[in-house]
GROMACS .gro file of C-alpha atoms in nm:
model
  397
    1UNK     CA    1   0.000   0.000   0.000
    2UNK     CA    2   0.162   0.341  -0.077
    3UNK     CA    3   0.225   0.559   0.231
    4UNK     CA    4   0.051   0.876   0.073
    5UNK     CA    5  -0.274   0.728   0.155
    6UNK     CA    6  -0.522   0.748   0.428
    7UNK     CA    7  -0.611   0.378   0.603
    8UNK     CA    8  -0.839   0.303   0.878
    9UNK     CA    9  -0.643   0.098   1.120
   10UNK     CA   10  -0.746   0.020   1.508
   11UNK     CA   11  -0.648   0.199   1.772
   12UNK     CA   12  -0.395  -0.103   1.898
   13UNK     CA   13  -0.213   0.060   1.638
   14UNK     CA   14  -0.163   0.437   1.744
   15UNK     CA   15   0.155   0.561   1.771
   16UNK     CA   16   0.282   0.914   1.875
   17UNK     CA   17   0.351   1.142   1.529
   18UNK     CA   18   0.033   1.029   1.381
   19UNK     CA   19  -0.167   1.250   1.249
   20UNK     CA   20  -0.540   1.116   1.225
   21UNK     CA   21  -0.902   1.200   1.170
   22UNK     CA   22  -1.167   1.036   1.420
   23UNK     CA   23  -1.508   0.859   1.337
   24UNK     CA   24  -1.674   1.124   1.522
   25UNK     CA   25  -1.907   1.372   1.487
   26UNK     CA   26  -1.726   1.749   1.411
   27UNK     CA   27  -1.941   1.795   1.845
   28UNK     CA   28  -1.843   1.528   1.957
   29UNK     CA   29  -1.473   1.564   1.907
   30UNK     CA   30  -1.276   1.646   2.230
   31UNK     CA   31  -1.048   1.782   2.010
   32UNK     CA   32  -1.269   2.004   1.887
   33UNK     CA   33  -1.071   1.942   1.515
   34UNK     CA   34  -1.098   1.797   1.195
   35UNK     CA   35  -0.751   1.663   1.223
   36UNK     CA   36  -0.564   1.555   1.519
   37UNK     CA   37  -0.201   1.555   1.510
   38UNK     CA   38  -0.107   1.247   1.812
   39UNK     CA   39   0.152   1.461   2.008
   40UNK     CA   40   0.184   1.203   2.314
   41UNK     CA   41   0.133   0.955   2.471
   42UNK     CA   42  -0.159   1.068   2.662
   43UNK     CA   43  -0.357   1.163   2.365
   44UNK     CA   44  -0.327   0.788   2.250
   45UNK     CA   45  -0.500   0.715   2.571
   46UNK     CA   46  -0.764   0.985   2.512
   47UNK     CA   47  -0.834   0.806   2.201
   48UNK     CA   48  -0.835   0.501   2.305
   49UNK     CA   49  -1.123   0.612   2.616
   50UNK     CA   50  -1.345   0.720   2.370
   51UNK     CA   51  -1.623   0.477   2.177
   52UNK     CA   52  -1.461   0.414   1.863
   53UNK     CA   53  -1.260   0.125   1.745
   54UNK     CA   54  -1.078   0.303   1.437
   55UNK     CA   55  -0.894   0.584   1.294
   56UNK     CA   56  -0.807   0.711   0.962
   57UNK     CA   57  -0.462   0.807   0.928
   58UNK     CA   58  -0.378   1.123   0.711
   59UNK     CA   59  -0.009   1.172   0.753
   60UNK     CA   60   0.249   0.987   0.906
   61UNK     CA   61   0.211   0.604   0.773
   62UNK     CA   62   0.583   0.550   0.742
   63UNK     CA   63   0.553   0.571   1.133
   64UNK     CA   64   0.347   0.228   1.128
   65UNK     CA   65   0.467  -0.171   1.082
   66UNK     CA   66   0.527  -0.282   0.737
   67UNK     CA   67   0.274  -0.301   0.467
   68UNK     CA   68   0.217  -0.665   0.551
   69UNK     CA   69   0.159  -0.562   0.923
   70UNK     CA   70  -0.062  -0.298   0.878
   71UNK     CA   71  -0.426  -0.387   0.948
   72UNK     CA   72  -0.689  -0.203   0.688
   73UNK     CA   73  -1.000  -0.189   0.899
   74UNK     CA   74  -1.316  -0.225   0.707
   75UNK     CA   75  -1.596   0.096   0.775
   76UNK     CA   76  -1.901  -0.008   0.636
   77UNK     CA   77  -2.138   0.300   0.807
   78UNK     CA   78  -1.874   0.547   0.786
   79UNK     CA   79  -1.927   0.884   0.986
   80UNK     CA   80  -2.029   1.157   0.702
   81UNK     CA   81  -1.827   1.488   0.688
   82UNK     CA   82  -1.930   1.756   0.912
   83UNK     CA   83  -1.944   2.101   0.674
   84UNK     CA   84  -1.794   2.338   0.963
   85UNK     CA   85  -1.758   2.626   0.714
   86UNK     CA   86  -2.119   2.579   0.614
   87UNK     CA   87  -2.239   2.555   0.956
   88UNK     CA   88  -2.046   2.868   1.043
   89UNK     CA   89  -2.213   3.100   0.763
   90UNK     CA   90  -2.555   2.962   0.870
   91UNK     CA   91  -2.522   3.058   1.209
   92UNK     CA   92  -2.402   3.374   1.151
   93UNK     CA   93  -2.664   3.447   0.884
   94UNK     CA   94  -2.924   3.275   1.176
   95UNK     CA   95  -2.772   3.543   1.407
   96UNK     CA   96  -2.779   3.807   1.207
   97UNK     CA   97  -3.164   3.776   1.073
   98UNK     CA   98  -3.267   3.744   1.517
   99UNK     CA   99  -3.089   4.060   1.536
  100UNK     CA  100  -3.263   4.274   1.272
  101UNK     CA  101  -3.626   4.070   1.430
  102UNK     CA  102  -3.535   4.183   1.769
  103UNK     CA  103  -3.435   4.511   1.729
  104UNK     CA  104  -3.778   4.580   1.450
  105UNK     CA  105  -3.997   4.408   1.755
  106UNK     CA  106  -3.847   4.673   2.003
  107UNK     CA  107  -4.003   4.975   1.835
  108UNK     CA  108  -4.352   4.931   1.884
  109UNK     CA  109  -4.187   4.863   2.296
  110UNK     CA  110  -4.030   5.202   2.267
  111UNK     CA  111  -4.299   5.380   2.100
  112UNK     CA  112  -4.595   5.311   2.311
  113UNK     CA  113  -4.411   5.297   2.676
  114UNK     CA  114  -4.605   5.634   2.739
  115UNK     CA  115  -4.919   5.599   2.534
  116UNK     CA  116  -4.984   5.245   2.565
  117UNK     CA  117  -4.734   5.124   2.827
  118UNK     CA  118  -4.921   4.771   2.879
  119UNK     CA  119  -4.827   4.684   2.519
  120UNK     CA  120  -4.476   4.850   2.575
  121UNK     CA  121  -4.468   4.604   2.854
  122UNK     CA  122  -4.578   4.273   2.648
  123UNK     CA  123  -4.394   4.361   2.319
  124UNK     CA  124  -4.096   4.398   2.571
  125UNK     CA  125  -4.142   4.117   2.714
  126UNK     CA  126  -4.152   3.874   2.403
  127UNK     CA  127  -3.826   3.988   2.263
  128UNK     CA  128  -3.676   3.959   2.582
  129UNK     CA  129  -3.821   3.544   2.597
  130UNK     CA  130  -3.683   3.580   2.235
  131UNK     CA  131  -3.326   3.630   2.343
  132UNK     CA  132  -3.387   3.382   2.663
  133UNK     CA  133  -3.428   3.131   2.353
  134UNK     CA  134  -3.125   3.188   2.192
  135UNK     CA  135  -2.938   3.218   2.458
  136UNK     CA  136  -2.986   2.908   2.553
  137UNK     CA  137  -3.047   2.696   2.285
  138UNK     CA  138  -2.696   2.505   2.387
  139UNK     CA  139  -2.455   2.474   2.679
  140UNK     CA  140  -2.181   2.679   2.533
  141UNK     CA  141  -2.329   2.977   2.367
  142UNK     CA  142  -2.047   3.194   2.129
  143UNK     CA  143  -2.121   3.551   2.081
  144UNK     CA  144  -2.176   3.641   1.732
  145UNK     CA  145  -2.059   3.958   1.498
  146UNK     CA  146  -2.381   4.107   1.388
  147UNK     CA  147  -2.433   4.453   1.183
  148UNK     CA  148  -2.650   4.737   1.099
  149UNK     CA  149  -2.725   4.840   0.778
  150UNK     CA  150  -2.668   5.214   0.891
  151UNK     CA  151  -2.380   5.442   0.952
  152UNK     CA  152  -2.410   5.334   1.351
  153UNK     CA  153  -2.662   5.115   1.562
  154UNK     CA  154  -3.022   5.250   1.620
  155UNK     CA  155  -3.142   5.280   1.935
  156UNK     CA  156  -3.297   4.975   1.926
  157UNK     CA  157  -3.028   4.742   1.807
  158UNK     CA  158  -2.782   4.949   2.049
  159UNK     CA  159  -3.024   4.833   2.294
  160UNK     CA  160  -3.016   4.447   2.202
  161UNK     CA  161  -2.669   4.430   2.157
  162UNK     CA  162  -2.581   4.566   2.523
  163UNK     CA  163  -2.886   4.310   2.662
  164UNK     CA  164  -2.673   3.999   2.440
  165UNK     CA  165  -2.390   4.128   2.628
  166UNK     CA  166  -2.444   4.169   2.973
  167UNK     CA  167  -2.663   3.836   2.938
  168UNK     CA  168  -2.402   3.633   2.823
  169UNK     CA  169  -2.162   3.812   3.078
  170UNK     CA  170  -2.435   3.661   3.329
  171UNK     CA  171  -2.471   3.320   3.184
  172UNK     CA  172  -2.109   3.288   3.204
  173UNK     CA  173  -2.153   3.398   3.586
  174UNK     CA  174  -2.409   3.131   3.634
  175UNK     CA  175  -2.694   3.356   3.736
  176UNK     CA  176  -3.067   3.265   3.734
  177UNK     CA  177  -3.290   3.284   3.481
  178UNK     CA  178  -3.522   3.560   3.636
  179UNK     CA  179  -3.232   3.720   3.686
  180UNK     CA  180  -3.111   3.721   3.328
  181UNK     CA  181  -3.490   3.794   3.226
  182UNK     CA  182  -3.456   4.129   3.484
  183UNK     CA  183  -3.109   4.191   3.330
  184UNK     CA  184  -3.216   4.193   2.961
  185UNK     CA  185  -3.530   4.358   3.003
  186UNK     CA  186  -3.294   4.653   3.174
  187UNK     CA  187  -3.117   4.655   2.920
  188UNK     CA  188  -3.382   4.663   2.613
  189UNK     CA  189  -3.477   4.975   2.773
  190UNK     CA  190  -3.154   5.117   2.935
  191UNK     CA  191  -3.166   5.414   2.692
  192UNK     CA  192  -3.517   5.481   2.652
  193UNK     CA  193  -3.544   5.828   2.856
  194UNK     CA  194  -3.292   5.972   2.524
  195UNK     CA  195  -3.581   5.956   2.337
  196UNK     CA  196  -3.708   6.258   2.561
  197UNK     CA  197  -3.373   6.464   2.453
  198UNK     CA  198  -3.421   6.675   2.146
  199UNK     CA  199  -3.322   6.513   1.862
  200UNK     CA  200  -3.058   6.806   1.782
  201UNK     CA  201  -2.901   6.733   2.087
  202UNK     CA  202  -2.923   6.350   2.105
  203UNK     CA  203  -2.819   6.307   1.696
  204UNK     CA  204  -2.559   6.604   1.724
  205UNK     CA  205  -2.226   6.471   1.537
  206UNK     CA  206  -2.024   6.770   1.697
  207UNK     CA  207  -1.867   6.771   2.063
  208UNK     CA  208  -2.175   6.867   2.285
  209UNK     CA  209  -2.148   7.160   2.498
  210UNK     CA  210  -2.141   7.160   2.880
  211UNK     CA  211  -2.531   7.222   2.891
  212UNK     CA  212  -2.591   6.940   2.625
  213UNK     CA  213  -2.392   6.702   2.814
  214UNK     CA  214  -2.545   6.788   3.109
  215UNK     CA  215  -2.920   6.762   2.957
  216UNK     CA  216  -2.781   6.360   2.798
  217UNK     CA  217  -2.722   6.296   3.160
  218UNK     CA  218  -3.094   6.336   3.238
  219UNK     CA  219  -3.203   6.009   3.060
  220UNK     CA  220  -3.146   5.747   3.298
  221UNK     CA  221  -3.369   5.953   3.546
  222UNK     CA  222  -3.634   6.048   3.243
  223UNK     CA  223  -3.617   5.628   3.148
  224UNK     CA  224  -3.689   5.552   3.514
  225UNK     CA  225  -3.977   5.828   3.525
  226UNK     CA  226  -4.139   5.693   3.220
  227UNK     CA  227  -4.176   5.305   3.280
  228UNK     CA  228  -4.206   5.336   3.696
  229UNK     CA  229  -4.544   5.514   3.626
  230UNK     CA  230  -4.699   5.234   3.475
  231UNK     CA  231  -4.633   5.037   3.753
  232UNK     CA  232  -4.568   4.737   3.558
  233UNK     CA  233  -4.186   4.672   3.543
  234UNK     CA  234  -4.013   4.487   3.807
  235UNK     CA  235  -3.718   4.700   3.995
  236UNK     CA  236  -3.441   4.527   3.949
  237UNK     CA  237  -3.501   4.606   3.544
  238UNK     CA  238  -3.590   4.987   3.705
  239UNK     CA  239  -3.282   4.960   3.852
  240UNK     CA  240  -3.042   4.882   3.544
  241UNK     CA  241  -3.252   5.189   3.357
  242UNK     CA  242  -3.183   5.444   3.654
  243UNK     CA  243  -2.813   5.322   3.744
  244UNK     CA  244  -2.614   5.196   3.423
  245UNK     CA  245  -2.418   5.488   3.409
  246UNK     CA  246  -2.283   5.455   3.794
  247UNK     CA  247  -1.903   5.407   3.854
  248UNK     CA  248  -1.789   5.197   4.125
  249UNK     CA  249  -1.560   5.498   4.255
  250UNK     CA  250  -1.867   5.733   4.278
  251UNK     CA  251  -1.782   5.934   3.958
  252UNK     CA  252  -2.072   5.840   3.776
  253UNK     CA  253  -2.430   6.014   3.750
  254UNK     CA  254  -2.694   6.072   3.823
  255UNK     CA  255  -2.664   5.986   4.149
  256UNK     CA  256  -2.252   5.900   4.161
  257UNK     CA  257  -2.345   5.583   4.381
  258UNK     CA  258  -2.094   5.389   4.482
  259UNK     CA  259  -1.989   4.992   4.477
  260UNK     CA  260  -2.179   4.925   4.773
  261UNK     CA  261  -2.485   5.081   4.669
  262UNK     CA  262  -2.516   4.985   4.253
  263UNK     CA  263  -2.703   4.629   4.207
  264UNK     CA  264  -2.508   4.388   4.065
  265UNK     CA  265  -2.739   4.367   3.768
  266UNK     CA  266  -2.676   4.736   3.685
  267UNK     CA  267  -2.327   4.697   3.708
  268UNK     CA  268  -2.315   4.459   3.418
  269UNK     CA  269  -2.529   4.640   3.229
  270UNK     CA  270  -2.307   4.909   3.281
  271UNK     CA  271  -1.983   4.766   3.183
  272UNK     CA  272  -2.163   4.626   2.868
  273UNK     CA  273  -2.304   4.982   2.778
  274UNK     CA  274  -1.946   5.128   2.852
  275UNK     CA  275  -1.793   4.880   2.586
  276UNK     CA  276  -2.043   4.904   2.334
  277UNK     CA  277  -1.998   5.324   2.404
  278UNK     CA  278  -1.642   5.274   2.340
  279UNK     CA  279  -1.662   5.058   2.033
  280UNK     CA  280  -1.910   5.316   1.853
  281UNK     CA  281  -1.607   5.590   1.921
  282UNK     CA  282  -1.269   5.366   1.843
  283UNK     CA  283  -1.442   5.179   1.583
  284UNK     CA  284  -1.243   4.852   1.679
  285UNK     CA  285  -1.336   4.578   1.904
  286UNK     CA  286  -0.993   4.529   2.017
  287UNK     CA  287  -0.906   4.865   2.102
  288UNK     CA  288  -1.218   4.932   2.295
  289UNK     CA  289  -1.175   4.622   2.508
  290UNK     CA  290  -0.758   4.767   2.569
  291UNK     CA  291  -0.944   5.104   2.674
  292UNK     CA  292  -1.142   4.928   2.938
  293UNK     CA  293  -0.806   4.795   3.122
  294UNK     CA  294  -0.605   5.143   3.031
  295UNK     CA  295  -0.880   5.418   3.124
  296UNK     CA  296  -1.154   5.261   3.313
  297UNK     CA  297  -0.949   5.124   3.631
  298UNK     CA  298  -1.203   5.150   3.935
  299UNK     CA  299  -1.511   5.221   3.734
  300UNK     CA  300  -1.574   4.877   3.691
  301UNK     CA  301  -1.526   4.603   3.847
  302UNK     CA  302  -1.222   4.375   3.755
  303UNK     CA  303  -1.384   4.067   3.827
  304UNK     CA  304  -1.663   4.141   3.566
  305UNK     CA  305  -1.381   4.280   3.293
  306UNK     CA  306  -1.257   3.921   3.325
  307UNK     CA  307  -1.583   3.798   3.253
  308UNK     CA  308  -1.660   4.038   2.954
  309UNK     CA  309  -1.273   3.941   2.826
  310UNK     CA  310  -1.413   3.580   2.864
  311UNK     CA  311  -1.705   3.639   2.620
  312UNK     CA  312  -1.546   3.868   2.384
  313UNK     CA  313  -1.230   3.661   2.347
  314UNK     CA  314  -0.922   3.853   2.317
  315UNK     CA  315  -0.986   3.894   1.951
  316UNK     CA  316  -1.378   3.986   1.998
  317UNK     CA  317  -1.604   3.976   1.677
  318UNK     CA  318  -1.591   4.270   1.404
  319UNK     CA  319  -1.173   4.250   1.477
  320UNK     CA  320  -1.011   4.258   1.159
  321UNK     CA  321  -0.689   4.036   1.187
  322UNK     CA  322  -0.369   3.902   1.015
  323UNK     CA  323  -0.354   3.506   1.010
  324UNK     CA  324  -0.032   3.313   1.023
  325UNK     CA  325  -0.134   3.210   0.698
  326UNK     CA  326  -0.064   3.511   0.534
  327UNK     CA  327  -0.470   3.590   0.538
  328UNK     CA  328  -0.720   3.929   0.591
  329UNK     CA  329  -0.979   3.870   0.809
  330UNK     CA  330  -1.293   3.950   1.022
  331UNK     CA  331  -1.361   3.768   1.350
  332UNK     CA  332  -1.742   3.649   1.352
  333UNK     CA  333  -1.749   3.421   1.584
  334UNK     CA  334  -1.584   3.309   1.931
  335UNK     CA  335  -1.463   2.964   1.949
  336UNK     CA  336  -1.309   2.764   2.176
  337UNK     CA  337  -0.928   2.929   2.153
  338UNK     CA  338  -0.934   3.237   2.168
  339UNK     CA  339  -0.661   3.284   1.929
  340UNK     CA  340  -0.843   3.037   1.671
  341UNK     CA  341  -1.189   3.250   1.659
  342UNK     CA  342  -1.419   3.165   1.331
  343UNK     CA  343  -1.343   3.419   1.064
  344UNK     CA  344  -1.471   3.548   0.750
  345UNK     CA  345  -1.127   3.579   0.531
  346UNK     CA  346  -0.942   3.692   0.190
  347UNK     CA  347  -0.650   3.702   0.041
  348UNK     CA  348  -0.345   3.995   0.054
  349UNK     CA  349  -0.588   4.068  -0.274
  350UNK     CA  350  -0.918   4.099  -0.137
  351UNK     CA  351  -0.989   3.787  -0.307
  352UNK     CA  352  -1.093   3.420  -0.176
  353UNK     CA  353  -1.357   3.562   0.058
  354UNK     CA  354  -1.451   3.255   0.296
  355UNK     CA  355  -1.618   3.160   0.621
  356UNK     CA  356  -1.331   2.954   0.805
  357UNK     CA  357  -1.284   2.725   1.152
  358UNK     CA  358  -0.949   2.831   1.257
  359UNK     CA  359  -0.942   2.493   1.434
  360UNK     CA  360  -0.967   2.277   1.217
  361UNK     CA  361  -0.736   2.379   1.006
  362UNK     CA  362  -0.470   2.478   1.253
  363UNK     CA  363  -0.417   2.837   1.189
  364UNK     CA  364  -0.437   3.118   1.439
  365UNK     CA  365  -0.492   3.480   1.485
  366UNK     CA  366  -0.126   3.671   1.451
  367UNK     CA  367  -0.211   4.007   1.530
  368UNK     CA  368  -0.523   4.285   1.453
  369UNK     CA  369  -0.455   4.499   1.169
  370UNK     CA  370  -0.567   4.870   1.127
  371UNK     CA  371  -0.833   4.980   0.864
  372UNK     CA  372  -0.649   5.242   0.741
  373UNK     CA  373  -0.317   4.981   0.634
  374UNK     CA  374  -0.600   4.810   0.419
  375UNK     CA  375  -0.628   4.819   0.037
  376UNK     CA  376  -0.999   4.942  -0.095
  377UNK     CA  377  -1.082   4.606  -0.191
  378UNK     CA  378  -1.042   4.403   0.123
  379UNK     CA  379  -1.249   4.693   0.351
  380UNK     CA  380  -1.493   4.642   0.079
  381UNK     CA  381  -1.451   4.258   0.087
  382UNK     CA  382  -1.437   4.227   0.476
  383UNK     CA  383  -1.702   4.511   0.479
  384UNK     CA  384  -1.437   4.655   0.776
  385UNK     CA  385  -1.618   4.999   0.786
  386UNK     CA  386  -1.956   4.836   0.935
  387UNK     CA  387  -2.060   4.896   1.290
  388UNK     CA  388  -2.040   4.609   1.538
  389UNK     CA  389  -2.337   4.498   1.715
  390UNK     CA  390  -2.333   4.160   1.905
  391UNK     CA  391  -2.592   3.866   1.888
  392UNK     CA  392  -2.576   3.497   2.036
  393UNK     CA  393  -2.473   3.188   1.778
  394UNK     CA  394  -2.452   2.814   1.819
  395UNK     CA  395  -2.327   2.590   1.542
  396UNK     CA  396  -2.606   2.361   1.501
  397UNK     CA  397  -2.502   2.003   1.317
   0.00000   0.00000   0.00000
């Protein structure tokens, strides 16, 4: 038999500096790979625990017996090939269409909180079951890039994207489900009192003036004014409105409470809004999560940066980044590894453009890359210009 091609031989025959592929389904691979390069001895044994009786062998072969010792194993139900890169457009496409449904169901929410504030209070209350459902749809929920088809999120999707972060901060903290329920419903309505600010101040592109900035600072307490009257919100959601711009060291407003006295709900929701604040005015993931550690020491708390670091990834989705192949590309999706995140990539050209597992095919994240270094044709290609929003996503077999 020629030692360029694969075999199925049983695992009595695994040796270290194999490189094989496993009968197993791309999820249930503790690998969490395609291909599995046998590194030691202990990985034999891993192998060998789990319930199959073959590999195939891709590389290596002159590592085994002879030809005449070699034992071809015969698969007659062999395990079909998982389409990773497949799966990872769908969910991302999945993602992205729950996003735009979310953020259209908000505005009849938003619209009628004064008028109609029972409906505000039901249309509310099936997005947030919406996002309950997707958050939860699996064990290990990634967090997804998502976009707007505007210059910069609407209120609306602002609001769902700081409600899919703090819940998956919260998730990943193991709190309860009324608690995340409380959490995201905050959040869907965290900025609603802006829609009292004049639309001249609240849409104004230049630096605001000391008055204007002052007048912004008025919408948590016009927010909590609003939905309190109708006596129909829970207040630990009342809370997150009136509080997610507190500091831990007292410097925030309106009411510059401090550690002691800001509900752990609202502080999440705070740290979320801060991020998602900080990525609308650096335009880069990765840079807004550095400002966190560089200019927000004591506003939040480090504990729950850790946990926000732990979603995001240290490449977060919407990063543009250089692969060690030589690639362009745009983080979409967490994985596993942080530095092997699924990406949407291209060529030095701006050519190739292709949803990729960085796991399975063993290449990693080098470094982030600047817009401005990038030719025309990859920003258009990457479409590196569009504003990040943020959206659960499970890879569904």
């Amino acid at each position: 038999m020629s030692k360029t091609e694969s075999i199925n031989i049983p695992l009595s025959q695994l040796v270290v500096g194999l490189t094989v592929k496993l009968p197993l389904s791309w999820f249930n691979n503790p690998f969490f790979r395609n291909k599995v390069p046998v590194t030691s001895q202990a990985e034999i044994e891993l192998i060998n625990s789990l319930d199959i009786t073959y590999v195939t062998v891709i590389d290596g072969m002159h590592l085994l017996a002879n030809d005449e010792e070699i034992e071809d194993v015969v698969v007659e139900d062999a395990v079909p090939e998982f389409d990773i890169q497949g799966a990872i457009k769908k969910s991302v496409h999945s993602s992205q269409q729950r996003f735009n449904k979310a953020a259209s169901d908000l505005r009849p929410a938003f619209s009628k909180v004064v008028s109609d504030p029972q409906l505000s209070y039901r249309e509310s209350a099936s997005v947030v079951e919406q996002l309950m459902t997707h958050l939860l749809e699996s064990k290990q929920p990634e967090i997804v890039f998502v976009t707007s088809v505007d210059k910069e999120p609407s209120l609306t999707q602002h609001s769902v994207s700081v409600a899919v972060l703090s819940m998956m901060m919260a998730n990943s903290l193991g709190l309860s489900h009324s608690e995340l329920r409380d959490l995201a419903l905050g959040c869907v309505f965290h900025d609603i009192g802006k829609l009292k600010i004049p639309d001249a101040i609240r849409r104004k592109r230049k630096d605001l003036t000391t008055v204007e900035i002052n007048y912004m600072k008025t919408h948590p307490n016009l927010g909590y004014e609003m939905l309190d009257r109708s006596g129909l919100f829970p207040a630990p959601m009342l809370d997150i409105v009136l509080h997610h711009h507190e500091c831990l060291d007292g410097s925030g407003y309106p009411n510059k409470l401090n550690e002691v006295k800001i509900p752990k709900l609202a502080q999440i929701a705070a740290l979320a809004n801060d991020y998602a604040g900080l990525l609308l005015k650096t335009g880069s993931p990765q840079v807004a999560l550095g400002t966190l550690f560089k200019t927000r020491v004591g506003k939040h708390g480090k504990d729950l940066i850790q946990v926000l670091v732990k979603v995001l990834g240290i490449y977060p989705p919407g990063s543009i980044v250089k692969l060690s192949d030589g690639s362009i590309a745009k983080v979409m999706m967490t994985s596993r590894d942080s530095k092997q995140p699924h990406v949407y990539s291209c060529n030095d050209r701006g050519g190739q453009a292709v949803f990729r597992c960085l796991t399975d095919e063993d290449v990693s994240v080098v470094e982030t890359v600047k817009a401005d270094s990038l030719s025309e044709k990859i920003v258009s290609t990457l479409q590196v210009q569009s504003p990040v929003c943020f959206y659960p996503s499970h890879i569904i077999e």
